[in-house]
Short mmCIF file of C-alpha atoms and ligand atoms in Angstrom, two decimals:
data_model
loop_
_atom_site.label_atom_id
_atom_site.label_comp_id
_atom_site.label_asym_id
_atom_site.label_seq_id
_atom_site.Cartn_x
_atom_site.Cartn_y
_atom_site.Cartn_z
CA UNK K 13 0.00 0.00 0.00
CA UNK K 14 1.31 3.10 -0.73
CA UNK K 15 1.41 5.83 1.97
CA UNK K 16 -1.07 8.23 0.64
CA UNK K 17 -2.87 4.76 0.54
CA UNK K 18 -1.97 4.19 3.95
CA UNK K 19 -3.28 7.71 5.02
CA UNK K 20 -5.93 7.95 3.45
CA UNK K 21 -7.36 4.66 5.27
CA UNK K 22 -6.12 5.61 8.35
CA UNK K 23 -7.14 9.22 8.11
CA UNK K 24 -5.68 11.57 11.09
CA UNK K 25 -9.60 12.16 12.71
CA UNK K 26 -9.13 15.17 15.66
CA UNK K 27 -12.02 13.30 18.31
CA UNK K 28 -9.80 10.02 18.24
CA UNK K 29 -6.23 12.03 18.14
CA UNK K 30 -7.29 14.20 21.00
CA UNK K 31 -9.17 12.66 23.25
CA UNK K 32 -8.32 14.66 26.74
CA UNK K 33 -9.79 18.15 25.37
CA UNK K 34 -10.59 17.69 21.78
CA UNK K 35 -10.51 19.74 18.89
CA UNK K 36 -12.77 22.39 18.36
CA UNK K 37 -13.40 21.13 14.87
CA UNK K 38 -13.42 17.04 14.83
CA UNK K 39 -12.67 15.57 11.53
CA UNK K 40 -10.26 15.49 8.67
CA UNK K 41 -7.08 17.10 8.40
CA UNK K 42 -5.78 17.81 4.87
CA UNK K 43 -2.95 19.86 2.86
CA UNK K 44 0.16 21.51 3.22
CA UNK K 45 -0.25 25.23 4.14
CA UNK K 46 2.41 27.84 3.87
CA UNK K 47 1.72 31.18 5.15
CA UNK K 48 3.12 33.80 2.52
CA UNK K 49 4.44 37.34 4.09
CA UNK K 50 3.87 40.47 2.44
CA UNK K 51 6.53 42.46 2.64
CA UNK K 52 6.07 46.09 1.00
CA UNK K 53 3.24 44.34 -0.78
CA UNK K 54 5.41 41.77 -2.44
CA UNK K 55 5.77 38.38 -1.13
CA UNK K 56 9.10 37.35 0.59
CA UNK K 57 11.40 35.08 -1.00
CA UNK K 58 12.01 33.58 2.63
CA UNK K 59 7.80 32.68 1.98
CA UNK K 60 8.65 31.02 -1.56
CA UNK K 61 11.34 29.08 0.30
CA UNK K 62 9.43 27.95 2.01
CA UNK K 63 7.50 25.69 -0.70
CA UNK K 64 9.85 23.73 -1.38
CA UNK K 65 9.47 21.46 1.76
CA UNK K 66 5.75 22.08 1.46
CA UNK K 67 6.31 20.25 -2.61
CA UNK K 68 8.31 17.43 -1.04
CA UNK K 69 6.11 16.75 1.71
CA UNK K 70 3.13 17.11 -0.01
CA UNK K 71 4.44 14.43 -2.74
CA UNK K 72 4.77 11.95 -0.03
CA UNK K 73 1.65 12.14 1.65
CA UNK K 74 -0.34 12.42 -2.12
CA UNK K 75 -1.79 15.90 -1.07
CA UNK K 76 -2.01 19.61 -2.11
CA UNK K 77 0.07 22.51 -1.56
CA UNK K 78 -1.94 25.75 -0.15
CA UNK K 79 -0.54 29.05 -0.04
CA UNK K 80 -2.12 31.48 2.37
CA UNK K 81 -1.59 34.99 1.91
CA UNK K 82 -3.45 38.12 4.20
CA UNK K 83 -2.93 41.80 3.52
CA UNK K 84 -4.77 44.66 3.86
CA UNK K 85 -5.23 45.21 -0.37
CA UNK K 86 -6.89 42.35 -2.04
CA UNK K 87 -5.04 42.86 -5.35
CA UNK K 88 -1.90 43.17 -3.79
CA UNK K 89 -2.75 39.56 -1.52
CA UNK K 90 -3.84 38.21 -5.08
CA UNK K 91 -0.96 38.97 -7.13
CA UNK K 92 1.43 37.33 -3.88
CA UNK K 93 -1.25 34.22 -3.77
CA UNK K 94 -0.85 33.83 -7.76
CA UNK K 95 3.21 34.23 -7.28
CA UNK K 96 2.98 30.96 -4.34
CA UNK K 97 1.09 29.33 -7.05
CA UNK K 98 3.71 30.01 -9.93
CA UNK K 99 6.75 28.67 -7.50
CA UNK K 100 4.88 25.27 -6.37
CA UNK K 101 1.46 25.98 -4.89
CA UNK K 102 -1.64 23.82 -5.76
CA UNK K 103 -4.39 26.43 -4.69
CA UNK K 104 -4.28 29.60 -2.31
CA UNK K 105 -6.60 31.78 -0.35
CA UNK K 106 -5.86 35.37 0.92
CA UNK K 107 -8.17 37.05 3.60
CA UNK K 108 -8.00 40.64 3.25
CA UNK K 109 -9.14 44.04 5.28
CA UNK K 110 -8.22 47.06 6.65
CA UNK K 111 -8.33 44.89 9.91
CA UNK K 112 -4.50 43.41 8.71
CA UNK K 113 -2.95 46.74 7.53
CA UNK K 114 -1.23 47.51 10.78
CA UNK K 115 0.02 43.66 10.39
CA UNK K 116 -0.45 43.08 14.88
CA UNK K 117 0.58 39.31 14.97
CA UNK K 118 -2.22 38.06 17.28
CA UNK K 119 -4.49 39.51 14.60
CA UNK K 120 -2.65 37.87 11.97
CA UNK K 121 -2.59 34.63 13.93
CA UNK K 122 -6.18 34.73 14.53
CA UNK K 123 -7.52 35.22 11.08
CA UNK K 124 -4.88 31.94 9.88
CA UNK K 125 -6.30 30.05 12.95
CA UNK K 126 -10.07 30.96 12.14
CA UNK K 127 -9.23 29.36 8.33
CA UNK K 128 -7.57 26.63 9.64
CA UNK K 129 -10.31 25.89 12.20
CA UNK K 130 -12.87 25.63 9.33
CA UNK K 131 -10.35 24.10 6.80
CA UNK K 132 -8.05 22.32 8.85
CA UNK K 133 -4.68 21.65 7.25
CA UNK K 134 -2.59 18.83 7.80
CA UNK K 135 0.81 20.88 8.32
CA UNK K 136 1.03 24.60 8.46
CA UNK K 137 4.37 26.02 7.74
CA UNK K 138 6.25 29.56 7.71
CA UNK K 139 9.11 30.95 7.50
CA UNK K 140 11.31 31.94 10.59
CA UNK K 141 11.49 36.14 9.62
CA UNK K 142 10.79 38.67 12.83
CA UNK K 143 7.71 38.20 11.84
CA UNK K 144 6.84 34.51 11.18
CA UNK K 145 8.96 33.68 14.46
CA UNK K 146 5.88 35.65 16.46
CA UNK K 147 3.04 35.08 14.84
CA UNK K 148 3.49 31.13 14.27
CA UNK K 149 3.31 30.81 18.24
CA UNK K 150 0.18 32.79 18.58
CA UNK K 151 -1.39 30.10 15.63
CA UNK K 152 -0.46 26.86 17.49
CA UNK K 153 -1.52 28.12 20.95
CA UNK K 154 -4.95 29.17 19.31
CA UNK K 155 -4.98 25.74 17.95
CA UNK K 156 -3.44 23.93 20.80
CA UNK K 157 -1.36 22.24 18.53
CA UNK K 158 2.23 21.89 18.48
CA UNK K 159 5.31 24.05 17.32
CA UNK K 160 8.54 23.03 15.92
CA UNK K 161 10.87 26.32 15.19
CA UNK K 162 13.86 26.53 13.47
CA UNK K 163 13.71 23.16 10.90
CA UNK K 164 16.48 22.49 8.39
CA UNK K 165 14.46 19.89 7.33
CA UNK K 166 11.32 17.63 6.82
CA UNK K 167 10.54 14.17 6.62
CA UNK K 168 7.08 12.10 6.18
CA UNK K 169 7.11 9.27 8.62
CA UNK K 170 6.18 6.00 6.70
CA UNK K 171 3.81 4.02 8.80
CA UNK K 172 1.85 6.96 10.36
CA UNK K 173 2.12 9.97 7.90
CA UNK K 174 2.94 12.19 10.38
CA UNK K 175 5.64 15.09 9.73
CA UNK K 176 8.71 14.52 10.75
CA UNK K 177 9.96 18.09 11.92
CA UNK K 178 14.07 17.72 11.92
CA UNK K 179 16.22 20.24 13.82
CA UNK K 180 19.26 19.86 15.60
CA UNK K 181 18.72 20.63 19.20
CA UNK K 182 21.00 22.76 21.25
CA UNK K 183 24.03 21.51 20.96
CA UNK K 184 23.94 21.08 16.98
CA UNK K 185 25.63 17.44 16.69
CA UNK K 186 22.74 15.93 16.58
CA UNK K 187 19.29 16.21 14.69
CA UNK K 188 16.11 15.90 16.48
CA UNK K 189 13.36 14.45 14.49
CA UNK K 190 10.06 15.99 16.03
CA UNK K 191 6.63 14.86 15.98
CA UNK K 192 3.51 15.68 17.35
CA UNK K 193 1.05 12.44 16.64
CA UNK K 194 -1.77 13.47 18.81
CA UNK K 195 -2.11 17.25 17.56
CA UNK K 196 -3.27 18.61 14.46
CA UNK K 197 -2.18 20.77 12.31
CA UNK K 198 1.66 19.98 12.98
CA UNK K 199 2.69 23.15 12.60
CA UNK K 200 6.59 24.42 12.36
CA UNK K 201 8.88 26.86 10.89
CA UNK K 202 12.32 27.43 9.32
CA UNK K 203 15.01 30.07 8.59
CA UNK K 204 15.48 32.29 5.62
CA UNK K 205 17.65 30.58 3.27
CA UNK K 206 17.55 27.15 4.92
CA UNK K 207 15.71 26.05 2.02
CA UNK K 208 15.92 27.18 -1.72
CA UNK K 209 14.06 28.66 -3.55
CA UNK K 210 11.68 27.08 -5.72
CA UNK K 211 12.06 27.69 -9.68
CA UNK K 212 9.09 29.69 -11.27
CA UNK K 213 7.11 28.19 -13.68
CA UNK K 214 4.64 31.15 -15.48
CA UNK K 215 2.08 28.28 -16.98
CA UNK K 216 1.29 27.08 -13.36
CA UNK K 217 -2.04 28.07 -12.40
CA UNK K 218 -4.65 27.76 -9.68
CA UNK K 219 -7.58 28.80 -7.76
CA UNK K 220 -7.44 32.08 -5.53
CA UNK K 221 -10.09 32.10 -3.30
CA UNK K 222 -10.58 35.30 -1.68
CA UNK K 223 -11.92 35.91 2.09
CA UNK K 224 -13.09 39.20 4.39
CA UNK K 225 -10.36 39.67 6.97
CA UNK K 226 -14.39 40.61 8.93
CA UNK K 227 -15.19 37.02 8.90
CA UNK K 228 -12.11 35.51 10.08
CA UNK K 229 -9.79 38.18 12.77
CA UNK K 230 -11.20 37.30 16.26
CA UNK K 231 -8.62 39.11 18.46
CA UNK K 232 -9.14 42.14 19.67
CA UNK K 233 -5.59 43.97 19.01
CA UNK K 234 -3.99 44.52 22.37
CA UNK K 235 -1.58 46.86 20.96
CA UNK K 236 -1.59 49.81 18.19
CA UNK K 237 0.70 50.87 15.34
CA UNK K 238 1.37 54.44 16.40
CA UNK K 239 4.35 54.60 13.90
CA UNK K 240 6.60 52.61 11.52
CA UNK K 241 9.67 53.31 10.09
CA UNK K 242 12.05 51.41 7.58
CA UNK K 243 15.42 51.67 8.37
CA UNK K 244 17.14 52.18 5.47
CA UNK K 245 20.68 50.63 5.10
CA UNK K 246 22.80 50.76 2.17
CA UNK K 247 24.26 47.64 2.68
CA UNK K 248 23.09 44.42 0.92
CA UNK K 249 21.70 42.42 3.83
CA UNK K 250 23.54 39.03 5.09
CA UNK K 251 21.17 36.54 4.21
CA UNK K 252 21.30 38.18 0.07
CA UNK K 253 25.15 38.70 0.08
CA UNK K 254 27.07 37.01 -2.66
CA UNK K 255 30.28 37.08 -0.96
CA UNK K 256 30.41 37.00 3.01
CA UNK K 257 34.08 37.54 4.76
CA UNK K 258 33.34 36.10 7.87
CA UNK K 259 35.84 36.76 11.31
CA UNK K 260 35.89 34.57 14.25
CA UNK K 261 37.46 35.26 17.59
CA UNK K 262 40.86 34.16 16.26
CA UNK K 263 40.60 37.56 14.75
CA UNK K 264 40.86 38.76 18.43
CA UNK K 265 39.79 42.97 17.66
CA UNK K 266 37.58 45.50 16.11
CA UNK K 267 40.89 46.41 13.99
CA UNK K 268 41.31 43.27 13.05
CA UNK K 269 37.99 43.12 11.57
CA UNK K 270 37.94 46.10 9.86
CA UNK K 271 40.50 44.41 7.78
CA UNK K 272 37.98 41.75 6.92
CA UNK K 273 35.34 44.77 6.02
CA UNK K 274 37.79 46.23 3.49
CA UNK K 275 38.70 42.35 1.74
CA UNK K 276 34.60 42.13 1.90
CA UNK K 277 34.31 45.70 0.24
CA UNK K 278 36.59 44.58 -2.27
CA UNK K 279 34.86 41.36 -3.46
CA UNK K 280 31.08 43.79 -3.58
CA UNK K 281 30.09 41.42 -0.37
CA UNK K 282 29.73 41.84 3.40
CA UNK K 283 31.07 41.07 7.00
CA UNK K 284 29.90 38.67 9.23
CA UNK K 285 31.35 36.76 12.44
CA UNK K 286 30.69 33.59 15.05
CA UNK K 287 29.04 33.54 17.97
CA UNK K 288 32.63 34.26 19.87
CA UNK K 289 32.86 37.30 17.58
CA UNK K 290 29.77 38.44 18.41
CA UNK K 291 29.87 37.60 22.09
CA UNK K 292 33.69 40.04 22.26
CA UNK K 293 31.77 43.00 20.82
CA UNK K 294 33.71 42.23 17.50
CA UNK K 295 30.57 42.30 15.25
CA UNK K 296 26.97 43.05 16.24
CA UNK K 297 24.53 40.17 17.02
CA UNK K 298 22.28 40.81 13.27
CA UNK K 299 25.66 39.34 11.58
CA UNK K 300 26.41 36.35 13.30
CA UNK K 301 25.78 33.28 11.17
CA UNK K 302 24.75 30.03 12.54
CA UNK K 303 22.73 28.14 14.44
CA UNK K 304 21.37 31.07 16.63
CA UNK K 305 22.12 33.30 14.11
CA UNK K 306 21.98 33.43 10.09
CA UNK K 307 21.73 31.06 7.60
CA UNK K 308 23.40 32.38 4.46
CA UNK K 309 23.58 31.13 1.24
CA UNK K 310 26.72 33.10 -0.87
CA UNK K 311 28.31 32.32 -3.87
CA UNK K 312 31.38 32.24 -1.75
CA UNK K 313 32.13 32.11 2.19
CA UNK K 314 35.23 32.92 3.53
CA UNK K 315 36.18 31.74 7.25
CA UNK K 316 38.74 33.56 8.56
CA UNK K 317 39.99 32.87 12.44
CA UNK K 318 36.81 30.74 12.66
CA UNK K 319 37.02 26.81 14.20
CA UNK K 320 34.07 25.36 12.72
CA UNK K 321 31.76 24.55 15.16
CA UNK K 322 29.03 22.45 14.54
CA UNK K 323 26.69 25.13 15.40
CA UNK K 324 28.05 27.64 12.99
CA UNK K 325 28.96 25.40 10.25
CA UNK K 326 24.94 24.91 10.23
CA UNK K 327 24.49 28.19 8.84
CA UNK K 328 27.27 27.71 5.66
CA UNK K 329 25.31 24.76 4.39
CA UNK K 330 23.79 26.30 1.64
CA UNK K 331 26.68 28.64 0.70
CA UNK K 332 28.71 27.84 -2.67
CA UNK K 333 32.53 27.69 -2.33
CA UNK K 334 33.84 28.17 1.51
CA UNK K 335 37.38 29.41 1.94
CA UNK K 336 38.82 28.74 5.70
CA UNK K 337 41.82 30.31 6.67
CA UNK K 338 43.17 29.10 10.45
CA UNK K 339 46.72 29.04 11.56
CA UNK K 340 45.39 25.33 13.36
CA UNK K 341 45.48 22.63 10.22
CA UNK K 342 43.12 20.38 12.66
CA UNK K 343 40.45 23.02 12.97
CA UNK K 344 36.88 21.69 12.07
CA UNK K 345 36.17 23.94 9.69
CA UNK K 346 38.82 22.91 7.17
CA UNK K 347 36.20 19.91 6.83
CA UNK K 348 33.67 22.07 5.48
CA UNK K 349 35.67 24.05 2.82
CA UNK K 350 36.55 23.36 -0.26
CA UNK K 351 39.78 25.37 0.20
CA UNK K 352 41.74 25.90 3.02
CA UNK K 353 44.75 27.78 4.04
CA UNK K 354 46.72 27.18 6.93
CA UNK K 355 48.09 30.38 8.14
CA UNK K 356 48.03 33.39 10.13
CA UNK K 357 45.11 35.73 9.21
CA UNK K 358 47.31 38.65 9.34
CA UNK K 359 48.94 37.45 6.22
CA UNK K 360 46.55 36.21 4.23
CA UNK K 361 43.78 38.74 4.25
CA UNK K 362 46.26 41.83 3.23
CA UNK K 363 47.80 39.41 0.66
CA UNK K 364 44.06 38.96 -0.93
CA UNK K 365 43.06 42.68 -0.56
CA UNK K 366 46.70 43.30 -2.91
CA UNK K 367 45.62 40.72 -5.66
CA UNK K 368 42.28 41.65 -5.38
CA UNK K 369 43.26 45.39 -5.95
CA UNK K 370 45.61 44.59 -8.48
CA UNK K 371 43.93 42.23 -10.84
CA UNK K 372 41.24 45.61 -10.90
CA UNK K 373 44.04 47.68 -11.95
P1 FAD P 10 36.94 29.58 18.54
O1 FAD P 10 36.28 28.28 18.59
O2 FAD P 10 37.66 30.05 19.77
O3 FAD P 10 37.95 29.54 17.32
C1 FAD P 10 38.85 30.55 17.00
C2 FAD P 10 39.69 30.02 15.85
O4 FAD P 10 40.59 31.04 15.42
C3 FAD P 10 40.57 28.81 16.22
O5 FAD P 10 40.28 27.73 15.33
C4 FAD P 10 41.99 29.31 16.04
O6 FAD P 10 42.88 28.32 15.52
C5 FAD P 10 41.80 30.41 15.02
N1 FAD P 10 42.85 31.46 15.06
C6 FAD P 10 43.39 32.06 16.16
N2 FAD P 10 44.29 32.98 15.79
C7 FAD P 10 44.34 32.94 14.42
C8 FAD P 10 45.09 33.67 13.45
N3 FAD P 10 45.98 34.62 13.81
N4 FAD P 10 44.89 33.38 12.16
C9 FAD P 10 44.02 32.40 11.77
N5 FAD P 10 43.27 31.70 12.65
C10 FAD P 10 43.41 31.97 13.96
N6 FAD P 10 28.47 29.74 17.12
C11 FAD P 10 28.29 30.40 15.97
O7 FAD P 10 29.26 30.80 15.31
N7 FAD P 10 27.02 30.68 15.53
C12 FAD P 10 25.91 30.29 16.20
O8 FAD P 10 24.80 30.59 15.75
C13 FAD P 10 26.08 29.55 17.42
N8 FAD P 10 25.02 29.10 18.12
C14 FAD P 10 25.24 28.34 19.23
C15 FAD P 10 24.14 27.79 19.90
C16 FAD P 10 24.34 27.00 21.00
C17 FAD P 10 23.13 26.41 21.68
C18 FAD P 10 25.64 26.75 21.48
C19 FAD P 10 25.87 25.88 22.66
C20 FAD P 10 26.73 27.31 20.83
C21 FAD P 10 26.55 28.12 19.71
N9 FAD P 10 27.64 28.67 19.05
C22 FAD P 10 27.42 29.32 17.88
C23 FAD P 10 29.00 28.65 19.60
C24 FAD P 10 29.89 27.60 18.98
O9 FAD P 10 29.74 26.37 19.69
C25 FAD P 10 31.38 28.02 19.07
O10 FAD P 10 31.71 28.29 20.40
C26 FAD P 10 31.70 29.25 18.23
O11 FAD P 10 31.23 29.10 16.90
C27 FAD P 10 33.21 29.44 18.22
O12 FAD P 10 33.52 30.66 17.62
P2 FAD P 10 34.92 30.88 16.93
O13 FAD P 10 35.17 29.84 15.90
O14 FAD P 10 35.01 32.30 16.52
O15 FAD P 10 35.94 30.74 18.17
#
């Protein structure tokens, strides 16, 4: 039998799954949801990541792929729902109003847990930004389900269909696979950049079904948008850098990594650091990459005065060539580069920034 056999005969029903409190809603449970964030109208490439799980999960189980979209402009939700649907997305729905325009994530929450109490998805997904990281809570507590953060990636167990939710728990050298059998929908997030991003395909279509933001928001907002501001930086942000000079505490002071900032300036790319780095003052906290930090995905990485920890490592997985320079030749990091140089940082980084310069000349 195979498993969307196997589901479908063994269906996930809430009343039997739950029986100390029950689900509001007792029956089926169906589809792969992500939740699509508007940002500046548009919808976020960390949201179109984010289908590419959804594709593989949904392939296993022999279901659909649902993109759910709110905004305060229904053409704006629309064009965003019809985008999901051209990178991987079976179907979508947006909810719009005036009610979302201030974007309050209990507000947000409760309109996506209103659909999913009438709907209710299998597996509800989003992506870790500022904002999916507190909204995402507010849906599973509605829903008393279950919350995974932070995945890197997702499996379908065999026998029972349930999601396997992987993520490597605190100290990174291992990788939790998380469940939650009794609890529907399983719902969990992941990064920006953990996953890629799916390719577009203009033919795809689907249905956009469109619903009143009226119908759905339940939550009173306990707070109020008095003011927003975007803070305006010139420099390409981490997780969108092509190149990334990264410094570690082997590069021991701020000096030290302002010589990493002008290599980084040379190569068009930016600076980043470790946790260590971070933790000394050497870099601020929005560049660290890792595990509790970023997850970038350059065309090339390089590691300067960095060991390799399995907790930073995590966040170069997805990067293209990695360069580690360490004056230890058993540091772990050499073991994730594809070049590495054995030396003292204070040589190598000037010598690049003279090649660099000169081949320009
Ligand atoms: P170190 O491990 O001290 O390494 C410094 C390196 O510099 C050494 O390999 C040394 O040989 C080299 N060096 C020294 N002098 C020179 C020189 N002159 N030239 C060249 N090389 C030199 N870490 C992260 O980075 N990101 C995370 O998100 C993260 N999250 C964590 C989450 C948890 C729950 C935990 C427990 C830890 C986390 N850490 C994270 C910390 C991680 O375990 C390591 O402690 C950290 O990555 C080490 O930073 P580092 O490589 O800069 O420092």
């Amino acid at each position: 039998m195979s498993l969307a056999e196997k589901r479908k005969a063994k269906r996930v029903n809430c009343a039997t799954v739950c029986p100390d409190w029950g689900c509001r809603q007792p029956g089926e449970h169906e589809g792969i949801w992500v939740v699509g964030e508007l940002e500046d109208g548009v919808i976020s490439e960390p949201s179109l990541q984010m289908l590419t799980p959804a594709r593989n999960v949904a392939q296993k189980l022999g279901t659909f792929v649902e993109g759910i979209v709110l905004g305060p402009e229904e053409a704006e939700a629309r064009e965003a729902a019809e985008e999901m649907i051209r990178r991987g997305a079976d179907r979508a729905t947006v909810i719009v109003g005036e009610e979302l325009a201030d974007r309050i994530p209990a507000v947000l929450a409760s309109a996506i847990a209103s659909l999913a109490d009438e709907r209710r998805p299998d597996v509800i997904l989003m992506s870790a930004t500022m904002r999916g990281r507190e909204v995402a809570p507010y849906i599973a507590s509605l829903l008393r389900a279950g919350i995974t953060a932070d995945c890197t990636q997702f499996d379908v167990d065999e026998d029972s269909g349930d999601l396997f939710m992987i993520r490597p728990p605190f100290a990174a050298i291992l990788l939790a696979y998380i469940k939650t059998p009794t609890r529907r929908p399983q719902i969990a997030t992941a990064r920006p950049n953990v996953f890629p991003m799916p390719p577009r395909d203009e033919s795809r279509e689907g249905p956009v079904e469109v619903k009143r933001a009226t119908d759905y928001v339940r939550a009173r907002p306990q707070m109020r948008l008095i003011r927003s501001e975007v803070l305006r930086k010139d420099e390409v942000p981490l997780e969108k850098a092509e190149y990334v000079v990264a410094g570690g505490k082997g590069i021991g002071t701020k000096e030290g990594f302002a010589a990493l900032e002008a290599l980084a300036n040379a190569l068009g790319g930016v600076v980043a650091g470790s946790r260590r780095a971070v933790d000394l003052g050497l870099v601020p906290h929005e560049k660290q990459v890792g595990q509790t930090g970023k997850s970038v995905r350059p065309k090339l990485y390089i590691a300067v005065g960095i060991s390799g920890a399995a907790q930073h490592v995590i966040g170069i997985r997805e990067a293209g060539t990695v360069v580690a320079i360490n004056i230890d030749r058993d540091a772990p990091i050499f073991k994730s580069a594809d070049y590495g140089i054995v030396a003292d940082w204070h040589e190598v980084v000037p010598a690049l920034l003279r090649e660099i310069e000169a081949r320009r000349r």
